[in-house]
Short mmCIF file of C-alpha atoms and ligand atoms in Angstrom, two decimals:
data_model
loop_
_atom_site.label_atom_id
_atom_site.label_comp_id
_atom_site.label_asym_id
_atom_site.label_seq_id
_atom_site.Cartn_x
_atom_site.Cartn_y
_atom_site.Cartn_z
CA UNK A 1 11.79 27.15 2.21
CA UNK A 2 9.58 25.47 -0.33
CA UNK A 3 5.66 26.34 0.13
CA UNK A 4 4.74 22.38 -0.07
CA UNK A 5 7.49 22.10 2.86
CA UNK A 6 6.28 24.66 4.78
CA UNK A 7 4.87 23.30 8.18
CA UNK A 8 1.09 24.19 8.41
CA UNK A 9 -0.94 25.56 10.94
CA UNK A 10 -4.68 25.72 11.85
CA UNK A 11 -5.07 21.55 12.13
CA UNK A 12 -3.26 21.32 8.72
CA UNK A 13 -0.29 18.91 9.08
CA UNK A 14 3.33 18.88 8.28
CA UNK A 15 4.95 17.02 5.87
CA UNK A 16 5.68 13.58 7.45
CA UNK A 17 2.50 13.36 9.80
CA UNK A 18 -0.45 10.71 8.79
CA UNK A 19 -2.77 13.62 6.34
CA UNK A 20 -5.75 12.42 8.75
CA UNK A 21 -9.25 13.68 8.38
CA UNK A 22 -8.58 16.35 11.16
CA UNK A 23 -5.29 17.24 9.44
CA UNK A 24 -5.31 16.82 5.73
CA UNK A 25 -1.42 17.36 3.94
CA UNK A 26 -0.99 20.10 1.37
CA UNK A 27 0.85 18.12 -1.55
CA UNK A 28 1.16 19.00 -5.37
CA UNK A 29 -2.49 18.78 -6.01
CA UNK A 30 -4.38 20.51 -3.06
CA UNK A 31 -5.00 18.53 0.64
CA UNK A 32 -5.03 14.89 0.77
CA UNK A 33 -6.65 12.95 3.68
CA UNK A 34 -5.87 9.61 4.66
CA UNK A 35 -8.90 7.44 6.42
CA UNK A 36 -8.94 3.77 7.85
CA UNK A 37 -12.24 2.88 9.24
CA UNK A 38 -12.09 1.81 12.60
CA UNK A 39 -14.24 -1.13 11.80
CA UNK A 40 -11.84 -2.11 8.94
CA UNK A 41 -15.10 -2.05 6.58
CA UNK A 42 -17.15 -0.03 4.90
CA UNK A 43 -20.77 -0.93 3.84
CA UNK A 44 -21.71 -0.11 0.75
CA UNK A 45 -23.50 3.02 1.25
CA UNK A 46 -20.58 4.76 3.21
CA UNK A 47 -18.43 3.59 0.31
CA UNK A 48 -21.25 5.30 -2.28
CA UNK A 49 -21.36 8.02 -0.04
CA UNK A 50 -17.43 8.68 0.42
CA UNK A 51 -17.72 8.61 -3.65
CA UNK A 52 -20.15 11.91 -3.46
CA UNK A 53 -18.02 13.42 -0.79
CA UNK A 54 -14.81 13.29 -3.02
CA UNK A 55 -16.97 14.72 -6.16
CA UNK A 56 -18.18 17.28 -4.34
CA UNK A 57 -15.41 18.38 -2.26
CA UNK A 58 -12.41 16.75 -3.73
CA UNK A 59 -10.87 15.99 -7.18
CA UNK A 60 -13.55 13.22 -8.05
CA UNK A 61 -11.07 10.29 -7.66
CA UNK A 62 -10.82 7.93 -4.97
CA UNK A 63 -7.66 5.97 -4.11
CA UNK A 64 -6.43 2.96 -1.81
CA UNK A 65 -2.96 3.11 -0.96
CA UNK A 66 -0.14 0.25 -1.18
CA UNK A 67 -0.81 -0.04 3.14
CA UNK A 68 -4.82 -0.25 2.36
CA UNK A 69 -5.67 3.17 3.30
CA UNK A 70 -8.32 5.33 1.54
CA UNK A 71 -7.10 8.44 0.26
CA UNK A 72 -8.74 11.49 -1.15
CA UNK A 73 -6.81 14.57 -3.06
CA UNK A 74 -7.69 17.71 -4.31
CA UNK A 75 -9.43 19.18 -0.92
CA UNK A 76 -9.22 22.48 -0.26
CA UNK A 77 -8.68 24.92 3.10
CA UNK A 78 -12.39 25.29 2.87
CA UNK A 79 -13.61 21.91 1.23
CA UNK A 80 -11.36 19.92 3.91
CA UNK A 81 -13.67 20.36 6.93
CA UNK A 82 -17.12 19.65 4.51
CA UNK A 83 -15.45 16.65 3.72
CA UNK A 84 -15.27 15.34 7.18
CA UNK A 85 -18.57 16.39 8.25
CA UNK A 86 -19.85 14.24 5.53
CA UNK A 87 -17.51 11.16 6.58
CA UNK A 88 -19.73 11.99 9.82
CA UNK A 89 -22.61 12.05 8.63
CA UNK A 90 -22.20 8.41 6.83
CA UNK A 91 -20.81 7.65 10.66
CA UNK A 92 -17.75 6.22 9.38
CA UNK A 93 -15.47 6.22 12.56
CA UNK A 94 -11.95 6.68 11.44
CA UNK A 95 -8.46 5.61 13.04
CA UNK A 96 -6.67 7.68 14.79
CA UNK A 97 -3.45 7.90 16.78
CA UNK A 98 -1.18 4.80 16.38
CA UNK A 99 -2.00 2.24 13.72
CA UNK A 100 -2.32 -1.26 15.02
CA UNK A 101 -2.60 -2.88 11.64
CA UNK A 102 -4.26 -6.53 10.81
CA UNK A 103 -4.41 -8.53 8.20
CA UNK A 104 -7.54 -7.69 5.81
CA UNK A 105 -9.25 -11.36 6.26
CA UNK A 106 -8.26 -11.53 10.17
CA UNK A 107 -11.17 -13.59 11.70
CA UNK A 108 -12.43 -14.87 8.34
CA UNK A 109 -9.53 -16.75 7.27
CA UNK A 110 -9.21 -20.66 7.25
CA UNK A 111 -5.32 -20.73 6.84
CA UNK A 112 -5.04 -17.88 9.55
CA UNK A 113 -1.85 -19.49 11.89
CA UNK A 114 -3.34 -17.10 14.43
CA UNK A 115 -6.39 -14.82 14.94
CA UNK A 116 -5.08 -11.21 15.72
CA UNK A 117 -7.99 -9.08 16.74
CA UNK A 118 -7.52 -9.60 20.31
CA UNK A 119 -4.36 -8.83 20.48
CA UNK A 120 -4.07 -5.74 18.08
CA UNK A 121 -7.36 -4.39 20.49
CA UNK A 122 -4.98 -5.19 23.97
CA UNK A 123 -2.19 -2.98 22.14
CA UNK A 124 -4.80 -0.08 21.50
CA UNK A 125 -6.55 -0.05 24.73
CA UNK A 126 -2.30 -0.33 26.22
CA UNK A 127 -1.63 2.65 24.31
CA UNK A 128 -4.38 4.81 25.44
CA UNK A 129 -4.25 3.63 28.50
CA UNK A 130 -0.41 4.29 29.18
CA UNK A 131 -0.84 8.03 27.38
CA UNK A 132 1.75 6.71 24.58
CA UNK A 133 -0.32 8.39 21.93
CA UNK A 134 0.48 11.99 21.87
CA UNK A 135 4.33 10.85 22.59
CA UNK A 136 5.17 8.54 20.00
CA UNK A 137 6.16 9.92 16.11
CA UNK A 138 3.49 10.11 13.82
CA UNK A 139 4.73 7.64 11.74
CA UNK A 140 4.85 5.20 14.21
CA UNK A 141 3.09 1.97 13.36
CA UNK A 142 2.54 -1.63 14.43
CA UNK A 143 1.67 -5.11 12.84
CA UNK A 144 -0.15 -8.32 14.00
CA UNK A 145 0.16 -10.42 11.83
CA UNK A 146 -1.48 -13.51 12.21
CA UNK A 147 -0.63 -14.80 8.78
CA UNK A 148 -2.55 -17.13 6.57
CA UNK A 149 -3.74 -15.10 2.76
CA UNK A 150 -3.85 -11.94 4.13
CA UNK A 151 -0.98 -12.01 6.09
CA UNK A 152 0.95 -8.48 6.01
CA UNK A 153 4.50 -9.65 4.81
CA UNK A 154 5.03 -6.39 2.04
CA UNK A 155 3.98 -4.14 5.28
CA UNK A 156 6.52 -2.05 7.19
CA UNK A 157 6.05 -1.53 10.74
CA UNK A 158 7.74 0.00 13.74
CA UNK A 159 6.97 -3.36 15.91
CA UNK A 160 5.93 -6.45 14.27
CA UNK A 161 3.72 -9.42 15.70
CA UNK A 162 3.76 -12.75 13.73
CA UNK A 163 2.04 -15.61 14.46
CA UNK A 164 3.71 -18.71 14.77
CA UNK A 165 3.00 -22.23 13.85
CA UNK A 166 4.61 -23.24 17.35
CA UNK A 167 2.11 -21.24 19.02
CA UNK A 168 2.82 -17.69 20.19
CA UNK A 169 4.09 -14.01 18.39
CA UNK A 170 7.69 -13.64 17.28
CA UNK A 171 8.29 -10.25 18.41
CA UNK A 172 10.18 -8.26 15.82
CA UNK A 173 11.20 -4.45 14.76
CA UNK A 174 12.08 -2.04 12.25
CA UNK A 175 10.64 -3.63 8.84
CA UNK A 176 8.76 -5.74 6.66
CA UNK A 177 8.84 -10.16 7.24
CA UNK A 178 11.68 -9.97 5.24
CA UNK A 179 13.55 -7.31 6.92
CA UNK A 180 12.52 -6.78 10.43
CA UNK A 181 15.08 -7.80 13.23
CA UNK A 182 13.39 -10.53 15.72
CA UNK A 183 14.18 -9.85 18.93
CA UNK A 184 12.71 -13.03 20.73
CA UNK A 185 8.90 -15.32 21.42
CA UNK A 186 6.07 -14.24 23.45
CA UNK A 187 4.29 -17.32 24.62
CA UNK A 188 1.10 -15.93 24.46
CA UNK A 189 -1.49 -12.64 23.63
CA UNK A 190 -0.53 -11.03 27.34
CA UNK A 191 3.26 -11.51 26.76
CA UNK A 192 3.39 -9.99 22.82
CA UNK A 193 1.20 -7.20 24.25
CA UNK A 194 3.68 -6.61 27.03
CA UNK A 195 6.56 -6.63 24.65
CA UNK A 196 5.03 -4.25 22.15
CA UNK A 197 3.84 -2.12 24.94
CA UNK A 198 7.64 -2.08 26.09
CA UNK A 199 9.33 -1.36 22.78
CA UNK A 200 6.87 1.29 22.13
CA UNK A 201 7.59 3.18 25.90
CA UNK A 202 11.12 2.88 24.73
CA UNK A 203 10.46 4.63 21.46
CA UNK A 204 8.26 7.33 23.16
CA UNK A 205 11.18 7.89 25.86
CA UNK A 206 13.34 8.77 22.91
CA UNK A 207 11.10 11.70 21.76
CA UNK A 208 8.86 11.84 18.86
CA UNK A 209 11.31 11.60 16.16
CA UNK A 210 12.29 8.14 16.83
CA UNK A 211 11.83 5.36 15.00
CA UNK A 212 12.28 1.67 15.91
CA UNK A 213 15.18 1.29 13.75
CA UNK A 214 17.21 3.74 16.17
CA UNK A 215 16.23 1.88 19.16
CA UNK A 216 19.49 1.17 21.01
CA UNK A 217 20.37 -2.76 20.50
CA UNK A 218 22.34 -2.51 23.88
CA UNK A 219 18.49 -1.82 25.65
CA UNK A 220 16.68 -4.43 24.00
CA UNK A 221 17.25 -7.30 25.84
CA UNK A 222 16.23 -5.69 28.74
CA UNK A 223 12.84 -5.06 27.56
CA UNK A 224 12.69 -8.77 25.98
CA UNK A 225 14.69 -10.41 28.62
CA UNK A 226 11.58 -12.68 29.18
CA UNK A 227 10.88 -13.88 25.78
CA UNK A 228 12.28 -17.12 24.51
CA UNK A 229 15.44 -16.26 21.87
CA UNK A 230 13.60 -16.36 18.37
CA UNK A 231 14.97 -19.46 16.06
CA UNK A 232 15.44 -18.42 12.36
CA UNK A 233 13.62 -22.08 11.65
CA UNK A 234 10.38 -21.03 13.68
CA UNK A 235 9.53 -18.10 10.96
CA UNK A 236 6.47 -19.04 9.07
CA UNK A 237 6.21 -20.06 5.27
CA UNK A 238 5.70 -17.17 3.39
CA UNK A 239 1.51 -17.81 2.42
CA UNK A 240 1.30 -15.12 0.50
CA UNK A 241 1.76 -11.56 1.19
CA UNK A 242 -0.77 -9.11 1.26
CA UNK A 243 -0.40 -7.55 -2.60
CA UNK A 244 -2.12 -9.68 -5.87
CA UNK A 245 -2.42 -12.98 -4.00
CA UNK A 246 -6.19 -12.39 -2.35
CA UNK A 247 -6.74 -11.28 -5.81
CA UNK A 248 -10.20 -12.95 -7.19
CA UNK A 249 -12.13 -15.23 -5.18
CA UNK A 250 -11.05 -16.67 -1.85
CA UNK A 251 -13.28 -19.20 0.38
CA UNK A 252 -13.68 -17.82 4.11
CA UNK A 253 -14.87 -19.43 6.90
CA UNK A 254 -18.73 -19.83 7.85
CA UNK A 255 -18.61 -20.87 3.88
CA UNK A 256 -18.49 -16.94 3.00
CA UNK A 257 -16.04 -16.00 0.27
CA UNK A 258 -14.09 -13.05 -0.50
CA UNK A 259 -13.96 -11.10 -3.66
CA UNK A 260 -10.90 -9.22 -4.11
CA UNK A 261 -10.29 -6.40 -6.74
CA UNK A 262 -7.48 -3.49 -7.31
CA UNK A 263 -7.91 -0.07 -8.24
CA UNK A 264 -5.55 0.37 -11.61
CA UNK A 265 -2.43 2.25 -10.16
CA UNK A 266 -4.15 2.89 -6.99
CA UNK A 267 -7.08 5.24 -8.16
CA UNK A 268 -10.50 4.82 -9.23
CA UNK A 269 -12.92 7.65 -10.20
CA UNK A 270 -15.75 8.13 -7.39
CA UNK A 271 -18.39 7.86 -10.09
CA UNK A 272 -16.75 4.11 -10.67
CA UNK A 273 -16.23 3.49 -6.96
CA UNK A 274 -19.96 4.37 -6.28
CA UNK A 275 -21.01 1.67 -9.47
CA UNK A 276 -18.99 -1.11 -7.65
CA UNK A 277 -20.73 -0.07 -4.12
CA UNK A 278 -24.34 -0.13 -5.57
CA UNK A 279 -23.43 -3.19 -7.42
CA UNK A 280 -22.55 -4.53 -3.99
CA UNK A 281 -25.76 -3.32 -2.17
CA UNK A 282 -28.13 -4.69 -5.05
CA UNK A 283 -26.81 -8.44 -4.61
CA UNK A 284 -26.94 -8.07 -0.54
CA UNK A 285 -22.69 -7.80 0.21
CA UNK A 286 -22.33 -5.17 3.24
CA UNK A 287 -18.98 -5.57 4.26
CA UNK A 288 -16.42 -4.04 2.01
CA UNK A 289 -12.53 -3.61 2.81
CA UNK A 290 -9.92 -1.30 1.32
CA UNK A 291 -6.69 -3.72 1.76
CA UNK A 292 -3.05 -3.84 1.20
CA UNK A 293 -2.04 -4.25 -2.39
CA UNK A 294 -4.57 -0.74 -3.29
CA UNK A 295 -6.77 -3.18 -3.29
CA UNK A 296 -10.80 -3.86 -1.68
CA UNK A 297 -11.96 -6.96 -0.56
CA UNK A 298 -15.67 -7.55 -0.07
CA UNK A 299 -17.01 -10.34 1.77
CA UNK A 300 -19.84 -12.22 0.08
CA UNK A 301 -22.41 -14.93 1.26
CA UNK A 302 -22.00 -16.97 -1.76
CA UNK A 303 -19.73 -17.49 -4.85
CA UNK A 304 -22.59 -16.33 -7.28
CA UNK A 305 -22.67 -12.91 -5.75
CA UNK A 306 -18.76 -12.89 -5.82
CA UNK A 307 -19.06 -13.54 -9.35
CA UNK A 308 -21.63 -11.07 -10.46
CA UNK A 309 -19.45 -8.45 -8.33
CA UNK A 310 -16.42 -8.99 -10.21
CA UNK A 311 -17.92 -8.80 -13.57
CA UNK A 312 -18.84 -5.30 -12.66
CA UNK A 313 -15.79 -4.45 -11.88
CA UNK A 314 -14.72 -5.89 -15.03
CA UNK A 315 -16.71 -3.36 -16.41
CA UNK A 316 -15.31 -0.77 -14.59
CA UNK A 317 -11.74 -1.76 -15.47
CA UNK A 318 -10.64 -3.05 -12.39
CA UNK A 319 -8.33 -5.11 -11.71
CA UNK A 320 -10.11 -8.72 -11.11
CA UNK A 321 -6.97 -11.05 -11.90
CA UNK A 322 -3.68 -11.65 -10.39
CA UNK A 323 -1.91 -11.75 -13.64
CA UNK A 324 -3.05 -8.49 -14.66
CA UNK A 325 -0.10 -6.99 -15.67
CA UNK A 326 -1.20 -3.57 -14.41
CA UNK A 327 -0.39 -4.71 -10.71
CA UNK A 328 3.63 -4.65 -11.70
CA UNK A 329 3.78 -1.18 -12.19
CA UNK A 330 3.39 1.73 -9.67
CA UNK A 331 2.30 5.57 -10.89
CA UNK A 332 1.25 8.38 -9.05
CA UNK A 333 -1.52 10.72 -10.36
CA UNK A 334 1.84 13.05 -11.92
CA UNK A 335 0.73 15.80 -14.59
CA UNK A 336 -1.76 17.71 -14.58
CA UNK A 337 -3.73 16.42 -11.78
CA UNK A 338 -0.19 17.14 -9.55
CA UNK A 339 1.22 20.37 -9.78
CA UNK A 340 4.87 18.64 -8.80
CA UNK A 341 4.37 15.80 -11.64
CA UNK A 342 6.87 16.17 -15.07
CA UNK A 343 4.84 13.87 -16.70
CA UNK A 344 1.77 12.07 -16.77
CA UNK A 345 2.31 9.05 -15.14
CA UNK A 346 -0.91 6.73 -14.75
CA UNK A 347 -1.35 7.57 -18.12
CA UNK A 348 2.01 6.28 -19.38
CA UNK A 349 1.56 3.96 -17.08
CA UNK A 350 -1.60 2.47 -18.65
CA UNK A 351 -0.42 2.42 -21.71
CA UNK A 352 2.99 0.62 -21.18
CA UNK A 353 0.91 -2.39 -19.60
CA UNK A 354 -1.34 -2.07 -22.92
CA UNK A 355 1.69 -2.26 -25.03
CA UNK A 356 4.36 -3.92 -23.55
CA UNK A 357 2.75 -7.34 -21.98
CA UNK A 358 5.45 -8.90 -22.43
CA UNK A 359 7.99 -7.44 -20.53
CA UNK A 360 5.23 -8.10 -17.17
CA UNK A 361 6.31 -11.99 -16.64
CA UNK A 362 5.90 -11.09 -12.98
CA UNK A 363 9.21 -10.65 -12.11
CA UNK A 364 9.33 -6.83 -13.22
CA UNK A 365 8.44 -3.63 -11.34
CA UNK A 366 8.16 -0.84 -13.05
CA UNK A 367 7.63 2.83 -11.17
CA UNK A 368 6.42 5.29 -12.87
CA UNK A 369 6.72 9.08 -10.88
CA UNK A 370 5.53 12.36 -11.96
CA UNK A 371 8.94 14.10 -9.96
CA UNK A 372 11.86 12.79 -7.99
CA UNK A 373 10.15 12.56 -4.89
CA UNK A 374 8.42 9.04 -6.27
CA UNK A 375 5.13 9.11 -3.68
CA UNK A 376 3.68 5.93 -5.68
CA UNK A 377 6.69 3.33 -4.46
CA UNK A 378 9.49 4.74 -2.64
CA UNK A 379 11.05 0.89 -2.36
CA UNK A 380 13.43 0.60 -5.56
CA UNK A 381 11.80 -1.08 -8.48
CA UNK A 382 13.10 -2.93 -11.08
CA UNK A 383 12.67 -0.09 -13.84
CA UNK A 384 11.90 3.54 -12.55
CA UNK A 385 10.59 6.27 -15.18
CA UNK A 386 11.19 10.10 -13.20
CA UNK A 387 9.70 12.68 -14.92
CA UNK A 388 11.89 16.04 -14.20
CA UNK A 389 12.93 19.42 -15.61
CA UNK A 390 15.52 17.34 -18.16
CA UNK A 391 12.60 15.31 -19.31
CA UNK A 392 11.94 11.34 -18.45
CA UNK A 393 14.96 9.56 -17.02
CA UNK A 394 15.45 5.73 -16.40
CA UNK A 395 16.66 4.50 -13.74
CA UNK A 396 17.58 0.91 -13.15
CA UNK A 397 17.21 -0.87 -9.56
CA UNK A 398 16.38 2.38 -7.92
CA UNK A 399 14.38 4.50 -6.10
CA UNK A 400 13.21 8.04 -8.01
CA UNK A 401 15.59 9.79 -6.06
CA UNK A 402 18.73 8.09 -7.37
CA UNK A 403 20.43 9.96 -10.59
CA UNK A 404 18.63 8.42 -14.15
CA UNK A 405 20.64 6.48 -16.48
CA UNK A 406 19.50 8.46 -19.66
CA UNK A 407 17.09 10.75 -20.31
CA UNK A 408 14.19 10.82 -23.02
CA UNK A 409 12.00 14.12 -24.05
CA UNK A 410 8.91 13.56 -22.16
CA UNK A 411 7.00 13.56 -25.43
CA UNK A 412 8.86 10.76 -26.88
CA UNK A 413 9.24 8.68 -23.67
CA UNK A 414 6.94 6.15 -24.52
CA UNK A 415 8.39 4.94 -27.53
CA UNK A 416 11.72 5.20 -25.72
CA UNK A 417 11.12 3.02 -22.83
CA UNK A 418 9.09 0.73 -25.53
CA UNK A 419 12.45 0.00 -27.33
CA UNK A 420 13.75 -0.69 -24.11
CA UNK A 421 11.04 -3.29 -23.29
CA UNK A 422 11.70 -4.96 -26.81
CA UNK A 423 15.33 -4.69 -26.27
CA UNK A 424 14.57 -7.00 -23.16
CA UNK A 425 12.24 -9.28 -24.86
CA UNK A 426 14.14 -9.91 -27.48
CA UNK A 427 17.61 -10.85 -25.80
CA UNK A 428 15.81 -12.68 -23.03
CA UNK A 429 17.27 -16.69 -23.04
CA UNK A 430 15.11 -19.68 -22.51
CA UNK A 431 15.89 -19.98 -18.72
CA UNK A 432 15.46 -16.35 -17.81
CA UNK A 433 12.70 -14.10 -16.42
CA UNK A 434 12.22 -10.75 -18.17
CA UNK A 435 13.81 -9.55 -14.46
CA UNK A 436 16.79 -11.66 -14.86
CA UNK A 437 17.28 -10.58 -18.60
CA UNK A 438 17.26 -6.72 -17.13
CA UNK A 439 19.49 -7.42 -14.94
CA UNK A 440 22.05 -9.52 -17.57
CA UNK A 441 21.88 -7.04 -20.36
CA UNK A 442 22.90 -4.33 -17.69
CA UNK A 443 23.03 -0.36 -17.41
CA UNK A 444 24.55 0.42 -20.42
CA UNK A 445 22.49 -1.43 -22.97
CA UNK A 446 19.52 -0.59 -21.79
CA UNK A 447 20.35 3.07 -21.55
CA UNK A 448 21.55 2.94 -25.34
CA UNK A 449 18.00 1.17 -25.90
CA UNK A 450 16.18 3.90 -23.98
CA UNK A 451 18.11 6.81 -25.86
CA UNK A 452 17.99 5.20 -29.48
CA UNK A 453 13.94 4.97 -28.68
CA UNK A 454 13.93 8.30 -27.81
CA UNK A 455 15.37 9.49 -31.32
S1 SF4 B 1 5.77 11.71 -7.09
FE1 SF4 B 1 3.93 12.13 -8.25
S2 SF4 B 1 2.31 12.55 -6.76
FE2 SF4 B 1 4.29 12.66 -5.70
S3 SF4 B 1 4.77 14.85 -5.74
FE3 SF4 B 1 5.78 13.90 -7.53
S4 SF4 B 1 4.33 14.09 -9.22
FE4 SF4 B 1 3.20 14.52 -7.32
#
């Protein structure tokens, strides 16, 4: 058996498991933690303090993952535990057990359908309460969604709660808004709680390797045999999912407004993270939220201060537009920083969105992964670039897993996927999007491009 496979003992957890604080998960470069504040916020102190901690007992980079979690890599056996004492000591409560998961602006939003802190804290308190927690798979997750510009349509979830515009939850499983299977419409807070309560007893019956997706179909209308049969024409307009759109400035309720940056590829060094939290602090913002998209949102009394904020992180090379063509591609931190990674992927990464614009209309993802096991974005992508023992493959509307196209040697891989791009560009037509001209000029073109760049 592999080491990095190797289940781990002494509150270290196996592969699979949420890496949180109590149980960090060995990967290719040390332990990793995961954290969501209970509070959904940080101020910006803890952030500023979180920053030290990961200096000092981590590898001096801070990330926020595609689901808005904080993560922190390069802990040790013995740095692990000082970590978490100092996430005590900023008194930073952190999530445990089964994530209930909200949209970033719940509360604050204007063109919020419904508002979903009620009903995620009924779920909790049901979970606790029925002794679900210790049953149910680690992986194990649920959405309310109450919609509006935060609303969570990119995020997967075991049971899925979505406002709707004719009042009440469609109650839904196994996916994303574009993939989960509705099951039926709770009338009201008490009835979705009831129903997500149900499906969730029904999961934890089936041991803690289920997931919702195996749920029997034959048992489900039992369990929803008192919610109304969803209609197709009752799902809401898509607002907005929860990725670039809340990027910039966003008007809140109570005439607050939210600023909303991303971290390039997910990561941000601690000493930049702790700039953008004393920034915060010196123009009087306290409430500051990692989000979906690896993204933070900080909630500001007045445009000015919104304004001044995202200059800094201007500065700091943020990501402070929704164009920014950095948010179509996905990297993880790859070589050296990963002892799996082939290549160094935010690197390349960074500088195919400096020299291919282009090619980023939008309507491109490109992936680039340090090793097959492709941590960054295991969805498929438009474009993939693997980094492996043969050197960089491509892979076309796949995951890193699937076989590459063509292979480059890593040292030349840049150029080679940068004929590719120009390939594209070039033999794009009027009417197309660069994703469209992929697509057209097809497998073997492209991998001819990729292999002539190569040469
Ligand atoms: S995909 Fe990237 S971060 Fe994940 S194991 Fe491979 S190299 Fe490491």
């Amino acid at each position: 058996m592999n080491a990095r496979s190797t289940p781990l003992t002494g509150g270290f957890s196996r592969r699979g498991a949420c890496p949180a604080l109590s149980a960090p998960m060995r990967t290719g470069d040390g332990l990793l933690v995961r954290l969501n504040p209970v509070a959904g916020r940080l101020s910006p102190a803890q952030l500023a303090g979180l920053c030290d901690a990961a200096d000092i007992h981590g590898n001096g980079i801070i990330e926020v993952t595609a689901r808005g979690s904080i993560q922190i890599r390069g802990l040790t056996e013995g740095s692990a535990p000082l970590f978490a004492q100092a996430v005590d000591r900023l008194r930073i409560s952190v999530r445990t057990g089964v994530p209930v998961q909200t949209g970033v602006l719940a509360g604050l939003d204007p063109q919020e359908i419904a508002n979903p802190i009620g009903l995620a804290d009924m779920i909790r308190t049901g979970i606790a309460d029925a002794g679900l927690e210790g049953l149910l798979g680690p992986k194990v997750s649920v959405v309310v969604d109450g919609g509006g510009l935060s609303a969570l349509d990119e995020v997967s979830a075991d049971v899925r709660l979505t406002a709707m515009d004719s009042a009440g939850w469609q109650v839904a499983i196994a996916g994303d808004a574009h993939t989960a299977r509705a099951l039926g419409l709770a009338a009201d807070d008490s009835e979705a709680c009831q129903a997500a309560l149900g499906l969730l007893s029904d999961l934890a019956a089936m041991g803690r390797e289920a997931r919702a997706r195996d749920l029997n179909t034959g048992s489900l209308p039992a369990r929803t045999s008192t919610l109304a049969v969803a209609d197709p024409r009752d799902k809401p307009e898509d607002e907005g999912s929860s990725g670039s759109s809340l990027i910039g400035t966003t008007d809140l309720r109570n005439n607050q407004v939210a600023l909303g940056v991303a971290l390039p590829f997910g990561h941000a060094t601690a000493n930049a993270m702790k700039i953008f939290a004393e920034s915060a602090a010196s123009i009087d913002i306290d409430d500051i939220r990692p989000a979906p998209g690896r993204a933070l949102m900080a909630i500001c009394r007045t445009r000015d201060a919104a304004q001044i904020l995202s200059g800094t992180a201007e500065t700091l090379d943020f990501v402070t537009t929704p164009n920014d063509r950095r948010l179509s591609i996905s990297a993880c931190p790859g070589a050296p920083g990963c002892a799996s990674g082939h290549i160094p992927s935010r690197q390349m990464a960074a500088e195919i969105a400096n020299d291919l614009s282009s090619l980023f209309d939008g309507s491109v993802h490109l992936h680039v992964s340090g090793c097959a096991k492709g941590c960054a974005h295991p969805a498929k992508a438009t474009l993939t670039l693997v980094g492996s023992a043969a050197g960089t493959g491509l892979i076309l509307n796949g995951t890193a897993r699937d076989v590459p196209l063509a292979f480059s040697n890593s040292d030349s891989a840049g150029r080679a996927f940068a004929n590719l791009g120009k390939r594209v560009a070039t033999q794009r037509q009027d009417n197309e999007t660069m994703a469209q001209a992929v697509q057209r000029i097809g497998v073997s073109a492209l991998a001819d491009a990729f292999g002539q760049g190569s040469r």
